[in-house]
Tab-separated table of C-alpha atoms and ligand atoms in Angstrom:
chain	number	residue	atom	x	y	z
A	1	MET	CA	164.575	137.935	206.500
A	2	ILE	CA	165.718	136.373	203.255
A	3	ALA	CA	165.751	138.849	200.360
A	4	PRO	CA	163.714	137.864	197.240
A	5	ARG	CA	166.889	137.466	195.125
A	6	ALA	CA	168.426	135.063	197.661
A	7	ARG	CA	165.105	133.215	197.920
A	8	SER	CA	165.106	132.599	194.163
A	9	ALA	CA	168.724	131.419	194.293
A	10	LEU	CA	167.860	129.008	197.139
A	11	LEU	CA	164.978	127.628	195.090
A	12	ARG	CA	167.264	127.194	192.064
A	13	ILE	CA	169.738	125.139	194.115
A	14	LEU	CA	167.316	123.130	196.237
A	15	GLY	CA	164.009	122.963	194.350
A	16	ASP	CA	161.393	121.387	196.593
A	17	ARG	CA	164.039	120.622	199.214
A	18	ILE	CA	163.647	124.109	200.641
A	19	ARG	CA	160.565	125.388	202.466
A	20	PHE	CA	159.952	128.891	203.756
A	21	ASP	CA	158.381	130.155	207.004
A	22	VAL	CA	158.355	126.836	208.827
A	23	PRO	CA	157.372	126.840	212.526
A	24	MET	CA	160.331	125.601	214.591
A	25	SER	CA	157.795	123.954	216.885
A	26	ARG	CA	157.507	121.306	214.128
A	27	LEU	CA	161.261	120.713	214.106
A	28	THR	CA	161.951	120.336	217.824
A	29	SER	CA	160.813	117.790	220.393
A	30	LEU	CA	159.653	120.436	222.895
A	31	ARG	CA	157.169	121.575	220.233
A	32	VAL	CA	157.732	125.285	220.844
A	33	GLY	CA	159.295	128.050	218.752
A	34	GLY	CA	158.459	130.615	216.096
A	35	PRO	CA	159.094	130.396	212.353
A	36	ALA	CA	162.395	129.655	210.652
A	37	ALA	CA	162.737	131.801	207.527
A	38	ALA	CA	163.708	128.641	205.609
A	39	VAL	CA	164.400	124.960	206.170
A	40	ALA	CA	166.656	123.128	203.707
A	41	THR	CA	167.126	119.377	203.372
A	42	PRO	CA	169.920	119.088	200.778
A	43	ALA	CA	169.956	115.940	198.643
A	44	ASP	CA	173.660	115.283	198.939
A	45	ARG	CA	177.018	116.771	199.819
A	46	ALA	CA	177.361	118.820	196.618
A	47	GLU	CA	173.987	120.446	197.228
A	48	LEU	CA	174.846	121.091	200.880
A	49	MET	CA	178.081	122.803	199.854
A	50	ALA	CA	176.315	124.925	197.220
A	51	LEU	CA	173.742	125.948	199.842
A	52	LEU	CA	176.417	126.982	202.347
A	53	GLN	CA	178.317	128.909	199.668
A	54	LEU	CA	175.149	130.793	198.789
A	55	CYS	CA	174.409	131.549	202.458
A	56	ALA	CA	177.974	132.817	202.941
A	57	GLY	CA	177.754	135.000	199.829
A	58	GLU	CA	174.354	136.447	200.744
A	59	GLN	CA	175.224	136.735	204.453
A	60	ILE	CA	172.369	134.478	205.471
A	61	GLU	CA	172.883	132.756	208.793
A	62	HIS	CA	172.527	128.980	208.862
A	63	LEU	CA	171.836	126.595	211.697
A	64	THR	CA	172.155	122.820	211.613
A	65	LEU	CA	169.421	120.848	213.272
A	66	GLY	CA	169.252	117.098	213.715
A	67	ALA	CA	165.945	115.861	215.058
A	68	GLY	CA	165.677	118.783	217.519
A	69	PHE	CA	165.685	116.621	220.662
A	70	ASN	CA	168.053	118.949	222.489
A	71	THR	CA	166.950	122.280	221.107
A	72	LEU	CA	164.754	125.037	222.505
A	73	ALA	CA	163.656	127.311	219.662
A	74	LEU	CA	162.648	130.795	220.772
A	75	ASP	CA	159.217	132.258	220.004
A	76	SER	CA	160.834	134.941	217.827
A	77	GLY	CA	161.969	132.217	215.409
A	78	PHE	CA	165.139	132.124	213.319
A	79	GLU	CA	165.832	134.533	210.463
A	80	GLY	CA	168.202	132.306	208.525
A	81	VAL	CA	168.218	128.835	206.956
A	82	VAL	CA	167.837	125.752	209.115
A	83	VAL	CA	169.800	122.913	207.534
A	84	GLN	CA	168.616	119.365	208.192
A	85	LEU	CA	170.528	116.339	206.922
A	86	ASN	CA	167.465	114.075	206.765
A	87	ARG	CA	168.666	112.739	203.404
A	88	PHE	CA	172.102	111.773	204.732
A	89	ARG	CA	170.991	108.335	205.912
A	90	ARG	CA	173.630	105.807	204.838
A	91	ILE	CA	175.247	103.341	207.241
A	92	GLU	CA	177.897	100.876	206.162
A	93	GLU	CA	180.166	98.464	207.935
A	94	ARG	CA	183.871	99.059	207.372
A	95	PRO	CA	186.716	96.596	207.831
A	96	GLY	CA	188.505	96.602	211.181
A	97	GLY	CA	185.500	97.096	213.477
A	98	ALA	CA	184.000	100.371	212.298
A	99	LEU	CA	180.769	101.848	210.975
A	100	ARG	CA	180.662	104.777	208.558
A	101	VAL	CA	177.436	106.561	209.525
A	102	GLU	CA	176.015	109.663	207.868
A	103	ALA	CA	174.912	112.498	210.138
A	104	GLY	CA	171.177	112.275	209.418
A	105	VAL	CA	170.910	108.650	210.542
A	106	SER	CA	168.507	108.361	213.480
A	107	HIS	CA	169.141	106.674	216.822
A	108	SER	CA	166.664	103.916	215.990
A	109	GLN	CA	168.266	103.290	212.581
A	110	VAL	CA	171.705	102.836	214.222
A	111	THR	CA	170.270	100.472	216.833
A	112	ARG	CA	168.413	98.407	214.234
A	113	PHE	CA	171.525	98.131	212.078
A	114	CYS	CA	173.715	97.060	215.021
A	115	VAL	CA	171.226	94.420	216.162
A	116	GLN	CA	170.765	93.050	212.616
A	117	HIS	CA	174.501	92.917	211.891
A	118	GLY	CA	175.592	91.747	215.356
A	119	LEU	CA	177.678	94.804	216.288
A	120	ALA	CA	178.238	95.948	219.872
A	121	GLY	CA	179.474	99.261	221.242
A	122	LEU	CA	176.624	101.670	220.521
A	123	GLU	CA	173.899	100.159	222.717
A	124	PHE	CA	174.353	102.963	225.262
A	125	ALA	CA	172.977	105.442	222.711
A	126	ALA	CA	169.858	103.447	221.783
A	127	GLY	CA	167.629	105.518	224.058
A	128	ILE	CA	169.204	108.888	223.248
A	129	PRO	CA	166.754	110.261	220.702
A	130	GLY	CA	168.135	112.216	217.755
A	131	THR	CA	170.533	111.878	214.867
A	132	VAL	CA	174.176	110.900	214.641
A	133	GLY	CA	175.068	114.565	213.908
A	134	GLY	CA	173.280	115.674	217.083
A	135	TRP	CA	174.887	112.859	219.112
A	136	LEU	CA	178.331	114.013	218.032
A	137	ALA	CA	177.803	117.765	218.394
A	138	MET	CA	176.438	117.128	221.900
A	139	ASN	CA	178.867	114.341	222.847
A	140	ALA	CA	175.672	112.573	223.910
A	141	GLY	CA	175.929	109.837	226.463
A	142	ILE	CA	174.940	108.156	229.675
A	143	PRO	CA	176.885	108.293	232.951
A	144	ASP	CA	179.559	105.739	231.994
A	145	ARG	CA	179.776	106.147	228.201
A	146	GLU	CA	179.702	108.995	225.683
A	147	MET	CA	180.130	109.441	221.942
A	148	LYS	CA	183.770	110.408	222.486
A	149	ASP	CA	184.432	106.800	223.566
A	150	VAL	CA	183.398	105.402	220.169
A	151	VAL	CA	184.362	108.084	217.629
A	152	LEU	CA	187.271	107.298	215.347
A	153	GLU	CA	186.861	110.149	212.883
A	154	LEU	CA	184.479	112.934	211.847
A	155	GLU	CA	183.898	114.276	208.381
A	156	VAL	CA	182.946	117.946	208.403
A	157	VAL	CA	181.894	120.525	205.810
A	158	SER	CA	183.338	123.987	206.456
A	159	PRO	CA	180.906	126.805	207.401
A	160	THR	CA	181.190	128.472	203.992
A	161	GLY	CA	180.812	125.186	202.110
A	162	ARG	CA	184.230	125.461	200.454
A	163	HIS	CA	185.712	122.161	201.600
A	164	THR	CA	185.267	118.984	203.616
A	165	GLN	CA	187.783	117.843	206.167
A	166	ARG	CA	188.356	114.636	208.123
A	167	PHE	CA	189.219	114.992	211.797
A	168	PRO	CA	190.712	111.935	213.515
A	169	ALA	CA	189.500	111.430	217.103
A	170	ALA	CA	192.836	112.638	218.519
A	171	GLU	CA	192.211	116.105	217.027
A	172	LEU	CA	188.705	116.471	218.509
A	173	HIS	CA	187.897	118.097	221.861
A	174	PHE	CA	184.873	116.396	223.357
A	175	ASP	CA	183.668	117.641	226.711
A	176	TYR	CA	180.604	117.011	228.872
A	177	ARG	CA	177.758	117.420	226.345
A	178	SER	CA	179.844	119.451	223.937
A	179	LEU	CA	182.275	119.209	221.078
A	180	ARG	CA	184.725	122.083	220.762
A	181	GLY	CA	187.305	122.840	218.153
A	182	LEU	CA	185.184	122.938	214.977
A	183	ALA	CA	184.664	126.379	213.414
A	184	ARG	CA	181.235	127.825	214.261
A	185	GLY	CA	178.765	126.832	211.539
A	186	SER	CA	180.690	123.672	210.530
A	187	ILE	CA	178.445	120.749	209.608
A	188	ILE	CA	179.281	117.159	210.525
A	189	VAL	CA	178.314	115.013	207.526
A	190	SER	CA	179.498	111.602	208.661
A	191	ALA	CA	181.448	109.752	211.311
A	192	LEU	CA	183.446	106.602	211.692
A	193	LEU	CA	182.353	104.846	214.905
A	194	ARG	CA	184.034	101.912	216.645
A	195	VAL	CA	182.035	98.665	216.964
A	196	THR	CA	182.881	95.058	217.789
A	197	PRO	CA	181.285	91.833	216.521
A	198	CYS	CA	178.806	90.325	218.960
A	199	GLU	CA	175.821	87.979	218.906
A	200	SER	CA	172.699	89.892	217.782
A	201	ALA	CA	170.677	88.552	220.717
A	202	ARG	CA	173.192	89.973	223.196
A	203	VAL	CA	173.154	93.399	221.524
A	204	GLN	CA	169.342	93.364	221.596
A	205	ALA	CA	169.302	92.327	225.271
A	206	ALA	CA	171.645	95.190	226.242
A	207	VAL	CA	169.466	97.682	224.317
A	208	ASP	CA	166.288	96.343	225.959
A	209	ARG	CA	167.823	96.654	229.448
A	210	LEU	CA	168.781	100.293	228.883
A	211	LEU	CA	165.441	101.207	227.309
A	212	SER	CA	163.396	99.701	230.107
A	213	ARG	CA	165.497	101.478	232.773
A	214	ARG	CA	164.763	104.756	230.948
A	215	ALA	CA	161.052	104.073	230.642
A	216	SER	CA	160.785	103.708	234.411
A	217	THR	CA	162.682	106.920	235.294
A	218	GLN	CA	161.941	109.448	232.520
A	219	PRO	CA	158.765	111.111	231.227
A	220	LEU	CA	158.830	109.717	227.690
A	221	ASN	CA	155.209	110.364	226.739
A	222	VAL	CA	155.218	114.168	226.828
A	223	PRO	CA	157.137	116.594	224.604
A	224	SER	CA	160.468	117.517	226.236
A	225	CYS	CA	164.125	118.014	225.379
A	226	GLY	CA	165.510	115.495	227.865
A	227	SER	CA	167.808	116.875	230.560
A	228	VAL	CA	167.611	120.650	230.576
A	229	PHE	CA	170.713	121.157	232.739
A	230	LYS	CA	174.110	119.484	232.955
A	231	ASN	CA	174.797	117.674	236.202
A	232	PRO	CA	177.163	119.710	238.380
A	233	PRO	CA	180.303	117.809	239.442
A	234	GLY	CA	179.422	115.170	242.051
A	235	ASP	CA	175.690	115.912	242.045
A	236	PHE	CA	172.552	115.675	239.903
A	237	ALA	CA	170.651	118.650	238.502
A	238	GLY	CA	167.368	116.748	238.992
A	239	ARG	CA	168.098	116.149	242.688
A	240	LEU	CA	168.977	119.830	243.244
A	241	ILE	CA	165.823	121.074	241.496
A	242	GLU	CA	163.673	118.635	243.460
A	243	ALA	CA	165.327	119.737	246.729
A	244	SER	CA	164.589	123.381	245.846
A	245	GLY	CA	160.871	122.523	245.833
A	246	LEU	CA	160.228	123.054	242.136
A	247	LYS	CA	159.225	119.537	241.045
A	248	GLY	CA	155.851	119.815	239.301
A	249	HIS	CA	156.048	123.650	239.154
A	250	ARG	CA	154.324	125.188	236.125
A	251	VAL	CA	154.628	128.331	234.031
A	252	GLY	CA	151.927	128.512	231.346
A	253	GLY	CA	151.943	125.206	229.472
A	254	ALA	CA	155.442	124.220	230.659
A	255	GLN	CA	156.054	122.110	233.735
A	256	ILE	CA	159.073	120.826	235.674
A	257	SER	CA	158.327	117.144	235.277
A	258	PRO	CA	156.823	115.449	238.337
A	259	ILE	CA	158.667	112.283	237.190
A	260	HIS	CA	162.184	113.703	236.656
A	261	ALA	CA	162.920	117.258	237.837
A	262	ASN	CA	165.646	117.836	235.232
A	263	PHE	CA	163.037	117.516	232.462
A	264	ILE	CA	160.700	120.333	231.424
A	265	ALA	CA	157.562	119.047	229.730
A	266	ASN	CA	155.286	120.863	227.311
A	267	THR	CA	151.963	119.797	228.782
A	268	GLY	CA	150.070	121.578	226.000
A	269	GLY	CA	150.296	125.026	224.453
A	270	ALA	CA	153.635	125.968	226.077
A	271	THR	CA	155.667	128.783	224.561
A	272	ALA	CA	159.444	129.116	224.555
A	273	ALA	CA	158.959	132.021	226.991
A	274	ASP	CA	157.248	129.631	229.450
A	275	VAL	CA	160.149	127.175	229.177
A	276	LEU	CA	162.744	129.945	229.558
A	277	ALA	CA	160.943	131.274	232.641
A	278	LEU	CA	161.147	127.811	234.230
A	279	ILE	CA	164.826	127.496	233.298
A	280	ARG	CA	165.611	130.827	234.974
A	281	GLU	CA	163.503	130.021	238.016
A	282	ALA	CA	165.230	126.643	238.486
A	283	GLN	CA	168.645	128.300	238.193
A	284	SER	CA	167.877	130.978	240.769
A	285	ARG	CA	166.040	128.663	243.219
A	286	VAL	CA	168.862	126.087	243.106
A	287	ALA	CA	171.510	128.810	243.524
A	288	ARG	CA	169.656	130.075	246.616
A	289	SER	CA	168.947	126.667	248.133
A	290	SER	CA	172.279	124.934	247.469
A	291	GLY	CA	174.751	127.471	246.051
A	292	ALA	CA	175.164	125.386	242.867
A	293	HIS	CA	174.992	127.005	239.446
A	294	LEU	CA	173.067	124.977	236.883
A	295	HIS	CA	174.466	125.214	233.351
A	296	ARG	CA	172.109	124.532	230.480
A	297	GLU	CA	172.490	121.372	228.429
A	298	VAL	CA	169.667	122.303	226.047
A	299	ARG	CA	170.757	124.514	223.135
A	300	ILE	CA	168.734	127.685	222.586
A	301	VAL	CA	168.280	128.881	219.016
A	302	GLY	CA	166.715	131.954	217.496
A	303	GLY	CA	166.370	135.528	218.732
A	304	ALA	CA	169.328	137.034	220.556
A	305	GLU	CA	169.886	134.133	222.980
A	306	GLU	CA	172.262	131.938	221.004
B	1	LIG	C1	163.449	111.857	226.307
B	1	LIG	C2	164.848	112.324	226.040
B	1	LIG	C3	165.913	111.651	226.621
B	1	LIG	C4	167.233	112.079	226.393
B	1	LIG	N1	168.276	111.391	226.974
B	1	LIG	C5	169.556	111.788	226.746
B	1	LIG	C6	170.661	111.069	227.328
B	1	LIG	O1	170.504	110.080	228.021
B	1	LIG	N2	171.922	111.522	227.070
B	1	LIG	C7	172.156	112.620	226.274
B	1	LIG	O2	173.314	112.969	226.068
B	1	LIG	N3	171.126	113.317	225.717
B	1	LIG	C8	169.852	112.931	225.929
B	1	LIG	N4	168.802	113.627	225.363
B	1	LIG	C9	169.074	114.810	224.524
B	1	LIG	C10	169.192	114.477	223.014
B	1	LIG	O3	168.594	113.244	222.751
B	1	LIG	C11	170.659	114.443	222.568
B	1	LIG	O4	171.298	115.676	222.843
B	1	LIG	C12	170.794	114.142	221.076
B	1	LIG	O5	172.161	114.057	220.773
B	1	LIG	C13	170.130	115.215	220.230
B	1	LIG	O6	170.246	114.855	218.860
B	1	LIG	P1	169.464	115.721	217.777
B	1	LIG	O7	169.850	115.208	216.436
B	1	LIG	O8	168.019	115.740	218.080
B	1	LIG	O9	170.143	117.150	218.036
B	1	LIG	P2	169.508	118.608	217.827
B	1	LIG	O10	168.690	118.985	219.025
B	1	LIG	O11	168.854	118.716	216.510
B	1	LIG	O12	170.845	119.472	217.835
B	1	LIG	C14	171.637	119.540	218.993
B	1	LIG	C15	172.890	120.346	218.693
B	1	LIG	O13	173.671	119.635	217.735
B	1	LIG	C16	173.949	120.451	216.600
B	1	LIG	N5	173.968	119.576	215.426
B	1	LIG	C17	173.021	118.675	215.067
B	1	LIG	N6	173.396	118.029	213.943
B	1	LIG	C18	174.592	118.542	213.578
B	1	LIG	C19	175.489	118.313	212.502
B	1	LIG	N7	175.222	117.413	211.544
B	1	LIG	N8	176.624	119.052	212.432
B	1	LIG	C20	176.909	119.979	213.382
B	1	LIG	N9	176.110	120.240	214.440
B	1	LIG	C21	174.957	119.539	214.530
B	1	LIG	C22	172.823	121.466	216.573
B	1	LIG	O14	173.211	122.642	215.899
B	1	LIG	C23	172.594	121.705	218.062
B	1	LIG	O15	173.532	122.632	218.580
B	1	LIG	C24	167.484	113.213	225.581
B	1	LIG	C25	166.378	113.884	224.998
B	1	LIG	C26	165.082	113.454	225.222
B	1	LIG	C27	163.943	114.186	224.567
């Protein structure tokens, strides 16, 4: 709940860049989730910092969301302000083989830029849907390459909006699908990523190869959040779920994908409760059938889960 006084203050800072009572199902690729009390898309860094200062002062929780491709929003919704950096969309080439990329830049925008300017190094991420902020917070990647391999520096706004700080790669702690070491509530606003000059046609060919491999192994035409679980060391979550007999299993409108068992698809009208039920069932069936514990990759937001 956002008190009327805080609501007016939010409107004063953000104008039409704040909306109230927005279904999270519209902000996440699984297309489930109850209402967020507010969704803010600040115009620039100064506005973002003013927003965070207000939230800190009024004790309103905030949550950063990229494009919601790795987020399960609960049916109970989120009582604070969802911050989206959709207006942070600049990319520029920097001397010495680097790109300065703002956090709201999308995966397709990065790929297009790299192909147009003949820059190699980020092709691996072409098929990882989302924003640069989400890529970094998740240390997104494929089996042989992750964001940590290309990050030179992050620029971060503190949780209370008081200052920005630059973190060189050596000070960051990237792990399998996570970035640790930033204070909770920090917002990545930009990153410096390593690239190398390359013929455009070769960059495009590498992107095409990766995208077509994905299209043949992943269910890309139904709403999902990609891999639900992290792969346990030396094994694959999808293989374990399939071996437990759950491939194709349904709860309500949610289904363990018949194409890739580590994906849960919203086949129509799913709720977050349906998805959560499948997550729990997969964890307990796999524990019983193989002894492995599946850890979630998807981030849960809202309610008491997070
Ligand atoms: C079909 C499909 C295929 C996928 N394949 C892959 C894959 O191969 N490899 C892989 O790693 N992932 C994969 N994913 C998952 C997803 O694409 C990645 O996790 C991606 O990085 C999510 O980006 P996003 O902007 O949508 O993040 P969101 O879901 O919006 O957010 C994810 C997390 O990042 C945080 N966050 C977002 N932006 C910021 C910011 N600016 N500052 C601080 N924190 C922030 C959020 O708070 C949240 O905790 C796939 C998903 C789908 C649907």
